[in-house]
Short mmCIF file of C-alpha atoms in Angstrom, two decimals:
data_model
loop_
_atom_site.label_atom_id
_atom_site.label_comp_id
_atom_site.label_asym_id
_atom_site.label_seq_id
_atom_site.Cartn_x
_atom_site.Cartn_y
_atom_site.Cartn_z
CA UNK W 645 -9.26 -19.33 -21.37
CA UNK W 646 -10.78 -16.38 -19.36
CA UNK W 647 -8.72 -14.00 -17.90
CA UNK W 648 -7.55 -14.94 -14.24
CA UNK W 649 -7.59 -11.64 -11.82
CA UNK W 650 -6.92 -11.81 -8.28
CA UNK W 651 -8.84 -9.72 -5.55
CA UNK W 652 -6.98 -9.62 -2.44
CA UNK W 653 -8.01 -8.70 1.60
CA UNK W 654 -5.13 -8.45 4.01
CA UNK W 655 -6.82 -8.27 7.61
CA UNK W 656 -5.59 -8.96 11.13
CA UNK W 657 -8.74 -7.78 12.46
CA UNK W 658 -12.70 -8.86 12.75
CA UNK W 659 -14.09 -7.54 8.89
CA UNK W 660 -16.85 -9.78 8.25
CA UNK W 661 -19.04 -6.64 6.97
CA UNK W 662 -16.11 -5.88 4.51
CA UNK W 663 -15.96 -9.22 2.97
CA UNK W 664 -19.19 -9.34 2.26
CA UNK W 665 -19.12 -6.36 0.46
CA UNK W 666 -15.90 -7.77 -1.80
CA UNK W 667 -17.41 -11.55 -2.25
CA UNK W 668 -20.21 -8.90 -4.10
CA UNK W 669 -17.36 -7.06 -6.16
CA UNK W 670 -15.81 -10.14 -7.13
CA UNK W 671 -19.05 -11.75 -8.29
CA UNK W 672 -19.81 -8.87 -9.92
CA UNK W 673 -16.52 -8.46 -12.25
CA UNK W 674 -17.67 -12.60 -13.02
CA UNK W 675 -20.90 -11.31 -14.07
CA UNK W 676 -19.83 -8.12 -16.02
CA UNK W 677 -16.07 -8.54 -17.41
CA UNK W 678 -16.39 -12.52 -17.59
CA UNK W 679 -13.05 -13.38 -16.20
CA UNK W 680 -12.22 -15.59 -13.21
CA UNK W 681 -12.03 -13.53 -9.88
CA UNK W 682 -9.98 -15.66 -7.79
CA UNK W 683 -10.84 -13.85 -4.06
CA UNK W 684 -7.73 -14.54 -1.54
CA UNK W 685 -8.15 -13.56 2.55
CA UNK W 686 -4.65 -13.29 3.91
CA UNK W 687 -6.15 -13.57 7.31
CA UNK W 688 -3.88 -12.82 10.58
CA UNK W 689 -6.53 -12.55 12.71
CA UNK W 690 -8.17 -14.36 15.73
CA UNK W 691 -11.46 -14.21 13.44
CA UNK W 692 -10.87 -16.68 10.85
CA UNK W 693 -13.56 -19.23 11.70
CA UNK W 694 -16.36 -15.99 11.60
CA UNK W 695 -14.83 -14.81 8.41
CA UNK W 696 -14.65 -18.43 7.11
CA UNK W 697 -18.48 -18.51 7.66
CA UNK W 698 -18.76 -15.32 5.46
CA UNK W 699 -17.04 -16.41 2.66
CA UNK W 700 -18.50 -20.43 2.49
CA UNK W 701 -20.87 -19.31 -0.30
CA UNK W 702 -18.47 -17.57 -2.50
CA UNK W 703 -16.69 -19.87 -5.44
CA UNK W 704 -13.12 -19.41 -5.86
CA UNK W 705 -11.60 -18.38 -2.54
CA UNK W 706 -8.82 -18.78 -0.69
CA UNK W 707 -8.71 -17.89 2.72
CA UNK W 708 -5.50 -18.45 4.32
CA UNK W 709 -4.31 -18.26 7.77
CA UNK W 710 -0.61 -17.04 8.69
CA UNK W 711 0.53 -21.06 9.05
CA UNK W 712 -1.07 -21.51 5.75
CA UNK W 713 0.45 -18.47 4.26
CA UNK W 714 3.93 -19.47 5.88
CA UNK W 715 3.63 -22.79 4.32
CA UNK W 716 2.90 -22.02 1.04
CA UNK W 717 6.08 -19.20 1.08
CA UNK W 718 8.68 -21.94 2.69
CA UNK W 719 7.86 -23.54 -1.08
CA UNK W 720 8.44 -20.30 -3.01
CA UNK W 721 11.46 -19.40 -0.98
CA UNK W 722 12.98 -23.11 -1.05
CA UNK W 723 12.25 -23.69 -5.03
CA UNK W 724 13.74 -20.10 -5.46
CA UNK W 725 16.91 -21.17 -4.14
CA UNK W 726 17.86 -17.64 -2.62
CA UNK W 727 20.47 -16.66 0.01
CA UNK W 728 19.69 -16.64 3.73
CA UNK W 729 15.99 -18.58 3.30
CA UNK W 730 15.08 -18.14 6.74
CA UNK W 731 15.68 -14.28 6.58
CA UNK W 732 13.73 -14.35 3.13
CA UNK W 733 10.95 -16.03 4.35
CA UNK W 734 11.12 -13.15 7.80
CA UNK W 735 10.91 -10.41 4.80
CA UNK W 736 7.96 -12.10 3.16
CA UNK W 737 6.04 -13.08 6.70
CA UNK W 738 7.57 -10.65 9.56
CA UNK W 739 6.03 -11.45 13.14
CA UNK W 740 5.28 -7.47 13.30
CA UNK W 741 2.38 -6.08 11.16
CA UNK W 742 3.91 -4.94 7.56
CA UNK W 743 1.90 -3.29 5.07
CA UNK W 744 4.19 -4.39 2.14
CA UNK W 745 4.72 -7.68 3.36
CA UNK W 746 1.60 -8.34 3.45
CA UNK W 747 0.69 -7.46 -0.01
CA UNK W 748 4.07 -9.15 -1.03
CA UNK W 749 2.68 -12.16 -0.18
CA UNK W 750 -1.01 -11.50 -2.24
CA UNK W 751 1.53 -10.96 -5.27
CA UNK W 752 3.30 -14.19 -5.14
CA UNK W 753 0.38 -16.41 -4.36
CA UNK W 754 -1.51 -14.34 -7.36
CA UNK W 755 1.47 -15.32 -9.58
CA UNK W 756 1.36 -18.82 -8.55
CA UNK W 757 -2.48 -18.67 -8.87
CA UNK W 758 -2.64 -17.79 -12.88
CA UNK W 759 -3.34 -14.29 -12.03
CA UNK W 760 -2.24 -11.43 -14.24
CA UNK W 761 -3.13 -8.38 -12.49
CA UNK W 762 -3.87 -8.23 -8.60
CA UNK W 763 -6.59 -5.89 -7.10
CA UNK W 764 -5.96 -4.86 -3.15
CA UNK W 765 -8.84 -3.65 -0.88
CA UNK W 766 -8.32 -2.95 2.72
CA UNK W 767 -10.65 -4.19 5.61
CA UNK W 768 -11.33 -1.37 6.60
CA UNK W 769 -13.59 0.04 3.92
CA UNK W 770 -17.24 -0.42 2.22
CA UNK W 771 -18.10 0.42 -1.26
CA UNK W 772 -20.45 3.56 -2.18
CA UNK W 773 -23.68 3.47 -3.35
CA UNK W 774 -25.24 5.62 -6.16
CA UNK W 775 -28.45 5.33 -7.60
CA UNK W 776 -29.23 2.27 -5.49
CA UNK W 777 -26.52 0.23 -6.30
CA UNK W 778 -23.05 -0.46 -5.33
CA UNK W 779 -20.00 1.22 -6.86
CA UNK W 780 -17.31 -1.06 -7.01
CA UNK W 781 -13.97 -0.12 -8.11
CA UNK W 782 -13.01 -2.87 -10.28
CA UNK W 783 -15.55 -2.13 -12.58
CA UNK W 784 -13.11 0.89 -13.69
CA UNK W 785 -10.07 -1.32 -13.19
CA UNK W 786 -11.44 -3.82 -15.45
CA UNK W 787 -11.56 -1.61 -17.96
CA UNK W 788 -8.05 -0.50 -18.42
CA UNK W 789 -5.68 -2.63 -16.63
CA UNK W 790 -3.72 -4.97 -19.11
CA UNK W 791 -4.30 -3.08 -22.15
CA UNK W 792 -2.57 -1.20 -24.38
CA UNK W 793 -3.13 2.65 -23.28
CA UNK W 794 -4.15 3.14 -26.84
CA UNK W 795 -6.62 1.35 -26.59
CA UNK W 796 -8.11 2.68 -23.69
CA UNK W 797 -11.25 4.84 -23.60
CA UNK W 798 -11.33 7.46 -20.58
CA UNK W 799 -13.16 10.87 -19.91
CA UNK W 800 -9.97 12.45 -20.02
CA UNK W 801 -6.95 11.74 -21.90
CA UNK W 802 -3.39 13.41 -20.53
CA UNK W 803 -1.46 10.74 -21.68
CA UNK W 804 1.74 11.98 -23.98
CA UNK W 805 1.94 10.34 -27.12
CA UNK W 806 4.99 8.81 -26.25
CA UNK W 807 3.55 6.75 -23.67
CA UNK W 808 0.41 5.07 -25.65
CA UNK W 809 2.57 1.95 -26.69
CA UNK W 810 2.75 0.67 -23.24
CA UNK W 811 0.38 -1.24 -21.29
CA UNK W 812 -1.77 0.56 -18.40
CA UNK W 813 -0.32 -0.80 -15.34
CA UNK W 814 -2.07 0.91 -12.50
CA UNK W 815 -5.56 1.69 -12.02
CA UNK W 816 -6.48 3.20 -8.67
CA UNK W 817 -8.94 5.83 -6.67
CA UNK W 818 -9.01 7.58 -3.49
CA UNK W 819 -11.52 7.65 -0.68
CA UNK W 820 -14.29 9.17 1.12
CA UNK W 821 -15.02 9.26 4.83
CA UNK W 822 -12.25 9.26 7.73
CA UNK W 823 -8.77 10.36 6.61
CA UNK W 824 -6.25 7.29 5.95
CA UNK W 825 -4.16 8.09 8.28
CA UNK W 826 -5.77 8.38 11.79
CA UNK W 827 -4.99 12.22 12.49
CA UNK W 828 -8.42 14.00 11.95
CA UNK W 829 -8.65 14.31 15.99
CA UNK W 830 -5.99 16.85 15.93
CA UNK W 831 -6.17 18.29 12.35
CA UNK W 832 -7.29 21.84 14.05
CA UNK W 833 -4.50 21.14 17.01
CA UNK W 834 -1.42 23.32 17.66
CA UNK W 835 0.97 21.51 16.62
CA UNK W 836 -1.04 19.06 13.96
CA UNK W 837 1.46 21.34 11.36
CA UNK W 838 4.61 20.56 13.10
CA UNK W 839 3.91 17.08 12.91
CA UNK W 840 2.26 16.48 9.21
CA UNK W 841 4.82 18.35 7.79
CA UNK W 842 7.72 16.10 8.67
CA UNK W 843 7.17 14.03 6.18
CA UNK W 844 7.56 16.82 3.13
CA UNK W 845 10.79 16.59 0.51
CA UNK W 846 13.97 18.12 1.96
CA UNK W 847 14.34 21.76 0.39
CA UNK W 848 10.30 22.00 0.23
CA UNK W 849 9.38 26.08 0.70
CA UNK W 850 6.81 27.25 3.76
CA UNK W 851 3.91 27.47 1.21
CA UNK W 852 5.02 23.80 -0.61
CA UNK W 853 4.27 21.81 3.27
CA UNK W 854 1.69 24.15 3.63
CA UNK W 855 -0.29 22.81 0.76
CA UNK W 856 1.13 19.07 1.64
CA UNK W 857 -0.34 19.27 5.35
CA UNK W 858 -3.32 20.48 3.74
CA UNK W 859 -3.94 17.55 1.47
CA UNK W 860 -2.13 15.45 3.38
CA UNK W 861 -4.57 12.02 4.16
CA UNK W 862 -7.90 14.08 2.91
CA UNK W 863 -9.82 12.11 0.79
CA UNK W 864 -12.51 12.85 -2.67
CA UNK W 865 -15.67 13.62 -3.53
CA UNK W 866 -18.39 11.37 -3.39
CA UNK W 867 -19.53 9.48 -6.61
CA UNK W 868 -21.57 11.26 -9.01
CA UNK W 869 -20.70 9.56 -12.16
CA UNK W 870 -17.83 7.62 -13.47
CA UNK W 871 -15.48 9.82 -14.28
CA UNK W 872 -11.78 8.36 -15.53
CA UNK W 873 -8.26 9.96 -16.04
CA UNK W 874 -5.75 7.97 -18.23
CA UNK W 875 -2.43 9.34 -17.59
CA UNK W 876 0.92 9.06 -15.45
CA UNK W 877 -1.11 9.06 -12.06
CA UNK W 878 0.12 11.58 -9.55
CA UNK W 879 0.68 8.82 -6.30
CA UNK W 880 -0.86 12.09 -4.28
CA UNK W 881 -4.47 11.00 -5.98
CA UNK W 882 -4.66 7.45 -5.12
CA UNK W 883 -4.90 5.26 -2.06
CA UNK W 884 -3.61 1.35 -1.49
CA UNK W 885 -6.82 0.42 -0.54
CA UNK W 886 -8.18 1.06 -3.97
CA UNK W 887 -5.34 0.17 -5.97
CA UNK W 888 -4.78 -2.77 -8.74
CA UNK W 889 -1.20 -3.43 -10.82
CA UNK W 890 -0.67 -5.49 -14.18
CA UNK W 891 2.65 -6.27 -14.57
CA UNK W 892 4.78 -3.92 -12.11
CA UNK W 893 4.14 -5.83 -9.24
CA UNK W 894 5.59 -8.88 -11.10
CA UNK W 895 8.82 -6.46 -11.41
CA UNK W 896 9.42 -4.76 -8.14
CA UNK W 897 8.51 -6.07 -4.63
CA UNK W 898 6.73 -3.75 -1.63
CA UNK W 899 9.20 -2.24 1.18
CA UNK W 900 8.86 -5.30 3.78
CA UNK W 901 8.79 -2.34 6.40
CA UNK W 902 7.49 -2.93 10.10
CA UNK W 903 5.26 -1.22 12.33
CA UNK W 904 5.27 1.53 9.51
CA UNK W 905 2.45 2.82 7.66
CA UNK W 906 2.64 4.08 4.26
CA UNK W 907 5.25 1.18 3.50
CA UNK W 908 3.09 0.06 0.87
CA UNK W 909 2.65 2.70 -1.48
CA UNK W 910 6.05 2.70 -3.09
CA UNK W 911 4.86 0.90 -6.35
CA UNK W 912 2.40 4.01 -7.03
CA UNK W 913 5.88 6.43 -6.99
CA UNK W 914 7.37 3.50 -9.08
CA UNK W 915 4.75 3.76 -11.57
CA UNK W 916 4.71 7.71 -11.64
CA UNK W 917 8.41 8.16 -11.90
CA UNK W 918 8.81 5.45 -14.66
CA UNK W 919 5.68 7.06 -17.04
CA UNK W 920 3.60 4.09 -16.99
CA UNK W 921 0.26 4.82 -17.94
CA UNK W 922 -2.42 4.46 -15.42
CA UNK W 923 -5.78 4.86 -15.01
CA UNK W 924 -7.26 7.43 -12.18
CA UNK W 925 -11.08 6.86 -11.51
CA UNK W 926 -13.53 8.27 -9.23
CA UNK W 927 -15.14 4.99 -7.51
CA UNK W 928 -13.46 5.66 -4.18
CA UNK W 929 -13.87 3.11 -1.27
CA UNK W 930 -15.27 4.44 2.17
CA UNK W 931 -12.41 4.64 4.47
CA UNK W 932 -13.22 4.03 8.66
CA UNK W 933 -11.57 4.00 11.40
CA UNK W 934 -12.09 1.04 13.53
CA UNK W 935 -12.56 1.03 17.39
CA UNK W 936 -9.19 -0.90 18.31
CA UNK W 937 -7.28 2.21 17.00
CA UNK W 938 -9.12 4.63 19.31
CA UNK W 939 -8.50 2.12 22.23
CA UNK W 940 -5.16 3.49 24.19
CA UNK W 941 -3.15 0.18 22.82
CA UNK W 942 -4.01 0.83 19.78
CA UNK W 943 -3.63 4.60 19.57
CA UNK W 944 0.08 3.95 20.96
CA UNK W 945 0.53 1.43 18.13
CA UNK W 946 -0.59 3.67 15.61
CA UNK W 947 0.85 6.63 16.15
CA UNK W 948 4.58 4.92 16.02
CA UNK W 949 3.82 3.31 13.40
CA UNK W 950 3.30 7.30 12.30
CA UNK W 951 6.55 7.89 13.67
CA UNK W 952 8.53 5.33 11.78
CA UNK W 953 6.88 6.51 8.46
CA UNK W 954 7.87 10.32 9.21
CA UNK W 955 11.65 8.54 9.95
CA UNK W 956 10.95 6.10 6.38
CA UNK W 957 10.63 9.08 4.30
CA UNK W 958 13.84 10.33 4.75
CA UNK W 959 15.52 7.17 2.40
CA UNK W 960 12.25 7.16 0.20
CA UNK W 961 12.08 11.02 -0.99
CA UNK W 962 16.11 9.91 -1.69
CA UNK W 963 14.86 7.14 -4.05
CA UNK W 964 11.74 8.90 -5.53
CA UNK W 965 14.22 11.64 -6.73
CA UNK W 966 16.26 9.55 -8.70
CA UNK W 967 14.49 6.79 -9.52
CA UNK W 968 13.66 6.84 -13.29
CA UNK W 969 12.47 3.61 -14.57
CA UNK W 970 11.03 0.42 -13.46
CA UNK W 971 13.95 -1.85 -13.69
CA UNK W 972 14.60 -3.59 -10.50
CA UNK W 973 18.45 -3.41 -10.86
CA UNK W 974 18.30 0.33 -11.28
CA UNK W 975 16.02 0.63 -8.27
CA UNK W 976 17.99 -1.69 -5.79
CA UNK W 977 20.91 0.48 -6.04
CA UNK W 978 19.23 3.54 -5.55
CA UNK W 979 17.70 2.18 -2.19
CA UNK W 980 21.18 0.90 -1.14
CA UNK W 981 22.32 4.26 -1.94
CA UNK W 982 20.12 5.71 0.07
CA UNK W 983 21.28 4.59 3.37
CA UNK W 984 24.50 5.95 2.69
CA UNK W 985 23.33 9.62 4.01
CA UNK W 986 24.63 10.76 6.63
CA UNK W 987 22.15 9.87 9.93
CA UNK W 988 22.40 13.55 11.60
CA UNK W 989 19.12 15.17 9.71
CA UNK W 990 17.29 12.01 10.53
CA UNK W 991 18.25 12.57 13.73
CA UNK W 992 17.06 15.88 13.65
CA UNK W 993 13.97 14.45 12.07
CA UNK W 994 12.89 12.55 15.70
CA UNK W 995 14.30 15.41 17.71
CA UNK W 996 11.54 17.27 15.79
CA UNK W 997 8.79 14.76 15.49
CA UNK W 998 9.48 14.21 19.54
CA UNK W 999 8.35 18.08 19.93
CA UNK W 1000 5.68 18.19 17.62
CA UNK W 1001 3.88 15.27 19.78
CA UNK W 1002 4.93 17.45 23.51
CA UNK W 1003 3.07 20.26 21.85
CA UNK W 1004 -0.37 18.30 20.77
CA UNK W 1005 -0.49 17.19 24.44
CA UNK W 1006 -2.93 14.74 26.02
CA UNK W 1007 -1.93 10.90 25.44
CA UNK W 1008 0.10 12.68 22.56
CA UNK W 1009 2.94 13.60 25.33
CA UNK W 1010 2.68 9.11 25.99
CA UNK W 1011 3.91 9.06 22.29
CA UNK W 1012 6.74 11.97 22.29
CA UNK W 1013 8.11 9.84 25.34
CA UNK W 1014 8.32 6.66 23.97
CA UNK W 1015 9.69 8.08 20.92
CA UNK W 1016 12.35 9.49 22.96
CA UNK W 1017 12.66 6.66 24.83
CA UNK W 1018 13.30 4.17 21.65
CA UNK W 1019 14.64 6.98 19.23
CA UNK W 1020 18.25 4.80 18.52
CA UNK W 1021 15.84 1.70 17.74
CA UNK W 1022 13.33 3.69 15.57
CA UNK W 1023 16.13 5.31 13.47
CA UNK W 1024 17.90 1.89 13.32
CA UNK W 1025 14.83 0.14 11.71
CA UNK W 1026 14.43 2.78 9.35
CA UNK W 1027 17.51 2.13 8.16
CA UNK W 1028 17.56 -1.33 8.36
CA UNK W 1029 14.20 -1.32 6.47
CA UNK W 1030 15.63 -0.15 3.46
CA UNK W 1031 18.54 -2.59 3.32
CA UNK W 1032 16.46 -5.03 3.48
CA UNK W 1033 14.24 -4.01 0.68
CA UNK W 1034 16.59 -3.89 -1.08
CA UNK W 1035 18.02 -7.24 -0.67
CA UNK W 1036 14.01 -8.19 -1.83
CA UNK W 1037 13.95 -6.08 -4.62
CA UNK W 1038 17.62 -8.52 -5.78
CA UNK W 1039 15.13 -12.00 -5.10
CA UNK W 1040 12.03 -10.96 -6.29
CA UNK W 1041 12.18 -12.22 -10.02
CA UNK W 1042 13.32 -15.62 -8.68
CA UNK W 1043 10.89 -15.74 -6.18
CA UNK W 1044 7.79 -14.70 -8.50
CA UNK W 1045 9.73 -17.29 -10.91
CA UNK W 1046 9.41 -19.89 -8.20
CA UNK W 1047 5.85 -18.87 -7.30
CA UNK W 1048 4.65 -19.67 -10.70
CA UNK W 1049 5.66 -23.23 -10.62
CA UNK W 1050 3.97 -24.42 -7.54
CA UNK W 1051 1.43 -26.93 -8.50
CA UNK W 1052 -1.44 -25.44 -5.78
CA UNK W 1053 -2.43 -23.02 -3.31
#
């Protein structure tokens, strides 16, 4: 039987240009690693009948709508038999946009689908092009994920001995073109500092958030050649929307966050603080920034979405310190653990954040007002976010259990 892969799009927005370019990357891994690319659209958008026209001529899809995706959950959650359905079924499908959830949801259809690793583009990207032809990240994926690191040929090898007995269960790149998180307007600003370094480890030195606002959301080179890194990957060199998991995802859940970028990245950290080998390649996706976000709704939108990642971090650099392995038990406890700091330097945190935006200025002083405005509510659902991740984290084997056994998509 050939090896079933799944190649997911999230998208609440028009991306017809996008999934063009990923009904060509699937059909290419068909063509050149001969497994079964099964391509699933979780599509929130008011588009679905455009994309739908898109993606008629490509075999093996499954394009689902949020009633559709809702559906097929209300199964997994009811076979699964867990506590509070209804508020399990809220994690999995929020009514607010969730980065994790989103992908949460790719993961358990993918298990239910056959799949064994799961491969997650964004739509808002296109693939390079190098010596006339496109350069599609799964081509490097496909060459690693699911194997024994042994076994695995790279460019470079930094993988400690200890390590080559376990199965690669990352692969991932970076990006070229706008930075991922829509700042680059204000990256020369007084004030851009203030701001980007918010989100740096408590205790970090002056020259330590220097570095991190200078790296912060830049992207990589252009290709010039494949060039491939098997090692633990630092999560500082990869991006979600060139990122692919064997295994791990099947283990430990996404933060279900809302209205919070950068929610969905805590597998990467997972994978780097447990020493699973990964592969880092150089076949980054183009990264642009869409009109809507520019628009004055959508700039608002954004940057508090910013705002409740700066306030996220404070219970995630808890975690990433002490998290050590991949074991879901271990990990719940540490995020439940983590909301048992004290709330005053997260408090301090907004107070902070709220006068980094005053200084930027412009529609920037809109922001630093509502943030004052709703600071109680934004620190609450930080909080809140984590407790209920890790109430996930405690379902997610039954629910990926559960997924398995429904009969169809």
């Amino acid at each position: 039987m050939k090896r079933q892969i799944c190649l997911v799009v999230p998208t609440n927005r028009e991306c017809s240009a996008t999934l063009a370019e990923v009904v060509a990357e699937a059909e290419y891994a068909e063509h050149h690693f001969g497994v079964d690319v099964h391509l699933l659209v979780l599509d929130s958008s008011d588009d679905f009948t455009t994309h739908a026209k898109v993606l008629a001529e490509a075999g093996n899809v499954r394009h689902l709508d949020e009633a559709q995706q809702r559906e097929f959950l209300s199964r997994v959650v009811d076979r699964a038999g867990v506590a509070e359905p209804g508020r399990m079924l809220d994690l999995l499908l929020p009514s607010k946009p969730s980065y994790g959830a989103c992908t949460n949801r790719a993961f358990l259809i993918a298990a239910a689908l056959g799949c064994e690793s799961v491969h997650r583009r964004d739509s808002d990207l296109y693939f390079q092009t190098y010596a006339g032809r496109k350069v599609f990240p799964i081509h490097a994926e496909l060459s690693a994920l699911g194997r024994p690191a042994r076994d695995v040929t790279a460019t470079e090898d930094r993988l400690d001995d200890s390590r080559r007995d376990l199965t690669v269960a990352m692969a991932g790149a970076s990006f070229v073109g706008d930075m991922s998180v829509d700042v680059e307007d204000i990256r020369d600003a007084d004030g851009y500092y203030d701001l980007v370094s918010l989100w740096a480890a408590p205790g970090s030195t002056d020259a330590e958030k220097r570095a991190l606002v200078e790296e912060s959301f830049t992207g990589s080179a252009p290709f010039d050649g494949d060039h491939t890194v098997l090692s633990v990957v630092d999560p500082m060199r990869v991006d979600m929307h060139n990122i692919s998991f064997h295994g791990l995802h099947e283990r430990v859940p996404l933060p279900p966050a809302t209205d919070t970028i950068g929610s969905d990245y805590f597998l990467i950290h997972v994978a780097d603080r447990a020493g699973l080998p990964g592969l880092l390649h150089n076949r980054h996706i183009v990264n642009f920034h869409t009109a809507e976000r520019k628009s004055d709704a959508g700039f608002l939108a954004y940057q508090m979405r910013f705002a409740k990642f700066i306030l996220s971090m404070y219970y995630f650099h808890f975690i990433y310190e002490r998290m050590t392995n991949d074991n879901p038990e271990d990990i719940a406890a540490i995020v439940r653990a983590s909301t048992w700091q004290p709330r005053e330097p997260n408090e301090q945190q907004a107070h902070l954040m709220e006068q980094a935006y005053r200084k930027l200025g412009g529609r920037f002083t809109g922001v630093a007002g509502l943030i004052a405005e709703r600071r109680d509510a934004l620190l609450f659902e930080a909080r809140r976010d984590i407790e209920d991740y890790a109430d996930l984290i405690d379902a997610w084997a039954g629910l990926v259990a559960a997924a398995r056994l429904i009969a169809h998509v």
